[in-house]
Amino acid sequence: MTGSFWGRLAGFAGLPAISLITPLLVLPVLGRAAGAHGWASLLVGSPSARSRGSS
């Protein structure tokens, strides 16, 4: 019973903790890769110039 309790506790506490930390790790990497123009096009909701093929 004790092992089951700790497994369930890890699941209920661990998965939300992972989902809380993931954006803090992923967003800086995406921001560095996309640059300022990529963030601006993401906020506006239009494809960036790079994805359309123009420079």
PDB file of N, CA and C in Angstrom:
ATOM      1  N   MET A   1       0.817  -1.193   0.000  1.00  0.00           N
ATOM      2  CA  MET A   1       0.000   0.000   0.000  1.00  0.00           C
ATOM      3  C   MET A   1       0.862   1.260   0.000  1.00  0.00           C
ATOM      4  N   THR A   2       1.985   1.233   0.707  1.00  0.00           N
ATOM      5  CA  THR A   2       2.833   2.415   0.802  1.00  0.00           C
ATOM      6  C   THR A   2       3.466   2.756  -0.539  1.00  0.00           C
ATOM      7  N   GLY A   3       3.952   1.733  -1.266  1.00  0.00           N
ATOM      8  CA  GLY A   3       4.561   1.982  -2.574  1.00  0.00           C
ATOM      9  C   GLY A   3       3.559   2.554  -3.558  1.00  0.00           C
ATOM     10  N   SER A   4       2.328   2.090  -3.475  1.00  0.00           N
ATOM     11  CA  SER A   4       1.274   2.592  -4.340  1.00  0.00           C
ATOM     12  C   SER A   4       0.982   4.061  -4.035  1.00  0.00           C
ATOM     13  N   PHE A   5       0.976   4.401  -2.756  1.00  0.00           N
ATOM     14  CA  PHE A   5       0.728   5.786  -2.359  1.00  0.00           C
ATOM     15  C   PHE A   5       1.794   6.717  -2.915  1.00  0.00           C
ATOM     16  N   TRP A   6       3.060   6.341  -2.790  1.00  0.00           N
ATOM     17  CA  TRP A   6       4.145   7.205  -3.262  1.00  0.00           C
ATOM     18  C   TRP A   6       4.158   7.302  -4.778  1.00  0.00           C
ATOM     19  N   GLY A   7       3.790   6.229  -5.458  1.00  0.00           N
ATOM     20  CA  GLY A   7       3.694   6.277  -6.912  1.00  0.00           C
ATOM     21  C   GLY A   7       2.597   7.208  -7.383  1.00  0.00           C
ATOM     22  N   ARG A   8       1.446   7.131  -6.714  1.00  0.00           N
ATOM     23  CA  ARG A   8       0.344   8.025  -7.064  1.00  0.00           C
ATOM     24  C   ARG A   8       0.679   9.468  -6.719  1.00  0.00           C
ATOM     25  N   LEU A   9       1.333   9.673  -5.597  1.00  0.00           N
ATOM     26  CA  LEU A   9       1.727  11.028  -5.210  1.00  0.00           C
ATOM     27  C   LEU A   9       2.714  11.611  -6.213  1.00  0.00           C
ATOM     28  N   ALA A  10       3.661  10.798  -6.658  1.00  0.00           N
ATOM     29  CA  ALA A  10       4.621  11.269  -7.661  1.00  0.00           C
ATOM     30  C   ALA A  10       3.919  11.607  -8.973  1.00  0.00           C
ATOM     31  N   GLY A  11       2.928  10.814  -9.345  1.00  0.00           N
ATOM     32  CA  GLY A  11       2.186  11.087 -10.570  1.00  0.00           C
ATOM     33  C   GLY A  11       1.373  12.368 -10.485  1.00  0.00           C
ATOM     34  N   PHE A  12       0.680  12.542  -9.370  1.00  0.00           N
ATOM     35  CA  PHE A  12      -0.164  13.721  -9.220  1.00  0.00           C
ATOM     36  C   PHE A  12       0.645  14.994  -8.995  1.00  0.00           C
ATOM     37  N   ALA A  13       1.813  14.890  -8.408  1.00  0.00           N
ATOM     38  CA  ALA A  13       2.631  16.078  -8.163  1.00  0.00           C
ATOM     39  C   ALA A  13       3.704  16.257  -9.231  1.00  0.00           C
ATOM     40  N   GLY A  14       4.211  15.152  -9.760  1.00  0.00           N
ATOM     41  CA  GLY A  14       5.319  15.230 -10.712  1.00  0.00           C
ATOM     42  C   GLY A  14       4.912  15.710 -12.083  1.00  0.00           C
ATOM     43  N   LEU A  15       3.805  15.209 -12.593  1.00  0.00           N
ATOM     44  CA  LEU A  15       3.386  15.616 -13.938  1.00  0.00           C
ATOM     45  C   LEU A  15       3.027  17.100 -14.018  1.00  0.00           C
ATOM     46  N   PRO A  16       2.285  17.661 -13.064  1.00  0.00           N
ATOM     47  CA  PRO A  16       2.073  19.113 -13.111  1.00  0.00           C
ATOM     48  C   PRO A  16       3.371  19.905 -12.944  1.00  0.00           C
ATOM     49  N   ALA A  17       4.299  19.393 -12.163  1.00  0.00           N
ATOM     50  CA  ALA A  17       5.580  20.092 -11.997  1.00  0.00           C
ATOM     51  C   ALA A  17       6.356  20.113 -13.312  1.00  0.00           C
ATOM     52  N   ILE A  18       6.308  19.004 -14.039  1.00  0.00           N
ATOM     53  CA  ILE A  18       6.978  18.955 -15.342  1.00  0.00           C
ATOM     54  C   ILE A  18       6.316  19.933 -16.309  1.00  0.00           C
ATOM     55  N   SER A  19       4.988  19.978 -16.316  1.00  0.00           N
ATOM     56  CA  SER A  19       4.302  20.905 -17.219  1.00  0.00           C
ATOM     57  C   SER A  19       4.522  22.355 -16.814  1.00  0.00           C
ATOM     58  N   LEU A  20       4.837  22.600 -15.571  1.00  0.00           N
ATOM     59  CA  LEU A  20       5.132  23.958 -15.116  1.00  0.00           C
ATOM     60  C   LEU A  20       6.535  24.393 -15.534  1.00  0.00           C
ATOM     61  N   ILE A  21       7.485  23.482 -15.502  1.00  0.00           N
ATOM     62  CA  ILE A  21       8.879  23.799 -15.787  1.00  0.00           C
ATOM     63  C   ILE A  21       9.183  23.792 -17.287  1.00  0.00           C
ATOM     64  N   THR A  22       8.487  22.967 -18.058  1.00  0.00           N
ATOM     65  CA  THR A  22       8.794  22.812 -19.481  1.00  0.00           C
ATOM     66  C   THR A  22       8.781  24.127 -20.260  1.00  0.00           C
ATOM     67  N   PRO A  23       7.774  25.001 -20.125  1.00  0.00           N
ATOM     68  CA  PRO A  23       7.827  26.265 -20.877  1.00  0.00           C
ATOM     69  C   PRO A  23       9.028  27.130 -20.519  1.00  0.00           C
ATOM     70  N   LEU A  24       9.471  27.061 -19.280  1.00  0.00           N
ATOM     71  CA  LEU A  24      10.628  27.860 -18.879  1.00  0.00           C
ATOM     72  C   LEU A  24      11.907  27.369 -19.547  1.00  0.00           C
ATOM     73  N   LEU A  25      11.940  26.113 -19.931  1.00  0.00           N
ATOM     74  CA  LEU A  25      13.113  25.564 -20.602  1.00  0.00           C
ATOM     75  C   LEU A  25      13.002  25.641 -22.122  1.00  0.00           C
ATOM     76  N   VAL A  26      11.796  25.487 -22.652  1.00  0.00           N
ATOM     77  CA  VAL A  26      11.614  25.413 -24.099  1.00  0.00           C
ATOM     78  C   VAL A  26      11.500  26.789 -24.749  1.00  0.00           C
ATOM     79  N   LEU A  27      10.788  27.720 -24.127  1.00  0.00           N
ATOM     80  CA  LEU A  27      10.575  29.022 -24.751  1.00  0.00           C
ATOM     81  C   LEU A  27      11.859  29.803 -25.029  1.00  0.00           C
ATOM     82  N   PRO A  28      12.855  29.816 -24.144  1.00  0.00           N
ATOM     83  CA  PRO A  28      14.098  30.511 -24.502  1.00  0.00           C
ATOM     84  C   PRO A  28      14.807  29.885 -25.711  1.00  0.00           C
ATOM     85  N   VAL A  29      14.734  28.586 -25.848  1.00  0.00           N
ATOM     86  CA  VAL A  29      15.355  27.922 -26.997  1.00  0.00           C
ATOM     87  C   VAL A  29      14.618  28.301 -28.275  1.00  0.00           C
ATOM     88  N   LEU A  30      13.299  28.277 -28.235  1.00  0.00           N
ATOM     89  CA  LEU A  30      12.523  28.675 -29.414  1.00  0.00           C
ATOM     90  C   LEU A  30      12.723  30.144 -29.747  1.00  0.00           C
ATOM     91  N   GLY A  31      12.801  30.972 -28.739  1.00  0.00           N
ATOM     92  CA  GLY A  31      13.025  32.397 -28.974  1.00  0.00           C
ATOM     93  C   GLY A  31      14.366  32.681 -29.615  1.00  0.00           C
ATOM     94  N   ARG A  32      15.373  31.947 -29.194  1.00  0.00           N
ATOM     95  CA  ARG A  32      16.692  32.125 -29.788  1.00  0.00           C
ATOM     96  C   ARG A  32      16.716  31.631 -31.237  1.00  0.00           C
ATOM     97  N   ALA A  33      16.002  30.552 -31.511  1.00  0.00           N
ATOM     98  CA  ALA A  33      15.977  29.995 -32.865  1.00  0.00           C
ATOM     99  C   ALA A  33      15.140  30.856 -33.808  1.00  0.00           C
ATOM    100  N   ALA A  34      14.013  31.385 -33.341  1.00  0.00           N
ATOM    101  CA  ALA A  34      13.107  32.133 -34.210  1.00  0.00           C
ATOM    102  C   ALA A  34      13.506  33.594 -34.347  1.00  0.00           C
ATOM    103  N   GLY A  35      14.084  34.173 -33.331  1.00  0.00           N
ATOM    104  CA  GLY A  35      14.467  35.573 -33.370  1.00  0.00           C
ATOM    105  C   GLY A  35      13.279  36.493 -33.152  1.00  0.00           C
ATOM    106  N   ALA A  36      13.524  37.769 -33.241  1.00  0.00           N
ATOM    107  CA  ALA A  36      12.487  38.773 -32.970  1.00  0.00           C
ATOM    108  C   ALA A  36      11.368  38.726 -34.004  1.00  0.00           C
ATOM    109  N   HIS A  37      11.719  38.512 -35.271  1.00  0.00           N
ATOM    110  CA  HIS A  37      10.697  38.465 -36.312  1.00  0.00           C
ATOM    111  C   HIS A  37       9.791  37.257 -36.127  1.00  0.00           C
ATOM    112  N   GLY A  38      10.350  36.149 -35.682  1.00  0.00           N
ATOM    113  CA  GLY A  38       9.547  34.955 -35.429  1.00  0.00           C
ATOM    114  C   GLY A  38       8.558  35.166 -34.305  1.00  0.00           C
ATOM    115  N   TRP A  39       9.004  35.836 -33.221  1.00  0.00           N
ATOM    116  CA  TRP A  39       8.098  36.113 -32.108  1.00  0.00           C
ATOM    117  C   TRP A  39       7.005  37.077 -32.534  1.00  0.00           C
ATOM    118  N   ALA A  40       7.361  38.083 -33.307  1.00  0.00           N
ATOM    119  CA  ALA A  40       6.364  39.058 -33.750  1.00  0.00           C
ATOM    120  C   ALA A  40       5.314  38.395 -34.629  1.00  0.00           C
ATOM    121  N   SER A  41       5.731  37.542 -35.546  1.00  0.00           N
ATOM    122  CA  SER A  41       4.762  36.873 -36.409  1.00  0.00           C
ATOM    123  C   SER A  41       3.919  35.879 -35.622  1.00  0.00           C
ATOM    124  N   LEU A  42       4.481  35.274 -34.599  1.00  0.00           N
ATOM    125  CA  LEU A  42       3.708  34.366 -33.755  1.00  0.00           C
ATOM    126  C   LEU A  42       2.630  35.133 -33.000  1.00  0.00           C
ATOM    127  N   LEU A  43       2.973  36.316 -32.469  1.00  0.00           N
ATOM    128  CA  LEU A  43       2.004  37.106 -31.726  1.00  0.00           C
ATOM    129  C   LEU A  43       0.904  37.653 -32.626  1.00  0.00           C
ATOM    130  N   VAL A  44       1.258  37.991 -33.853  1.00  0.00           N
ATOM    131  CA  VAL A  44       0.271  38.518 -34.788  1.00  0.00           C
ATOM    132  C   VAL A  44      -0.570  37.384 -35.367  1.00  0.00           C
ATOM    133  N   GLY A  45       0.008  36.199 -35.451  1.00  0.00           N
ATOM    134  CA  GLY A  45      -0.722  35.047 -35.976  1.00  0.00           C
ATOM    135  C   GLY A  45      -0.534  34.852 -37.460  1.00  0.00           C
ATOM    136  N   SER A  46       0.521  35.401 -38.022  1.00  0.00           N
ATOM    137  CA  SER A  46       0.790  35.225 -39.436  1.00  0.00           C
ATOM    138  C   SER A  46       2.092  34.459 -39.617  1.00  0.00           C
ATOM    139  N   PRO A  47       2.245  33.773 -40.735  1.00  0.00           N
ATOM    140  CA  PRO A  47       3.511  33.069 -40.963  1.00  0.00           C
ATOM    141  C   PRO A  47       4.651  34.059 -41.159  1.00  0.00           C
ATOM    142  N   SER A  48       5.817  33.675 -40.756  1.00  0.00           N
ATOM    143  CA  SER A  48       6.968  34.569 -40.892  1.00  0.00           C
ATOM    144  C   SER A  48       7.438  34.584 -42.334  1.00  0.00           C
ATOM    145  N   ALA A  49       8.267  35.566 -42.656  1.00  0.00           N
ATOM    146  CA  ALA A  49       8.792  35.706 -44.007  1.00  0.00           C
ATOM    147  C   ALA A  49       9.657  34.503 -44.369  1.00  0.00           C
ATOM    148  N   ARG A  50      10.358  33.945 -43.387  1.00  0.00           N
ATOM    149  CA  ARG A  50      11.213  32.784 -43.661  1.00  0.00           C
ATOM    150  C   ARG A  50      10.382  31.576 -44.068  1.00  0.00           C
ATOM    151  N   SER A  51       9.227  31.368 -43.449  1.00  0.00           N
ATOM    152  CA  SER A  51       8.423  30.201 -43.776  1.00  0.00           C
ATOM    153  C   SER A  51       7.721  30.350 -45.114  1.00  0.00           C
ATOM    154  N   ARG A  52       7.550  31.609 -45.600  1.00  0.00           N
ATOM    155  CA  ARG A  52       6.930  31.819 -46.914  1.00  0.00           C
ATOM    156  C   ARG A  52       7.954  31.738 -48.026  1.00  0.00           C
ATOM    157  N   GLY A  53       9.209  31.725 -47.703  1.00  0.00           N
ATOM    158  CA  GLY A  53      10.231  31.602 -48.709  1.00  0.00           C
ATOM    159  C   GLY A  53      10.860  32.900 -49.155  1.00  0.00           C
ATOM    160  N   SER A  54      10.382  34.031 -48.703  1.00  0.00           N
ATOM    161  CA  SER A  54      10.999  35.301 -49.099  1.00  0.00           C
ATOM    162  C   SER A  54      12.023  35.706 -48.057  1.00  0.00           C
ATOM    163  N   SER A  55      12.970  36.562 -48.443  1.00  0.00           N
ATOM    164  CA  SER A  55      13.991  36.972 -47.492  1.00  0.00           C
ATOM    165  C   SER A  55      13.894  38.401 -47.089  1.00  0.00           C
TER     166      SER A  55
END
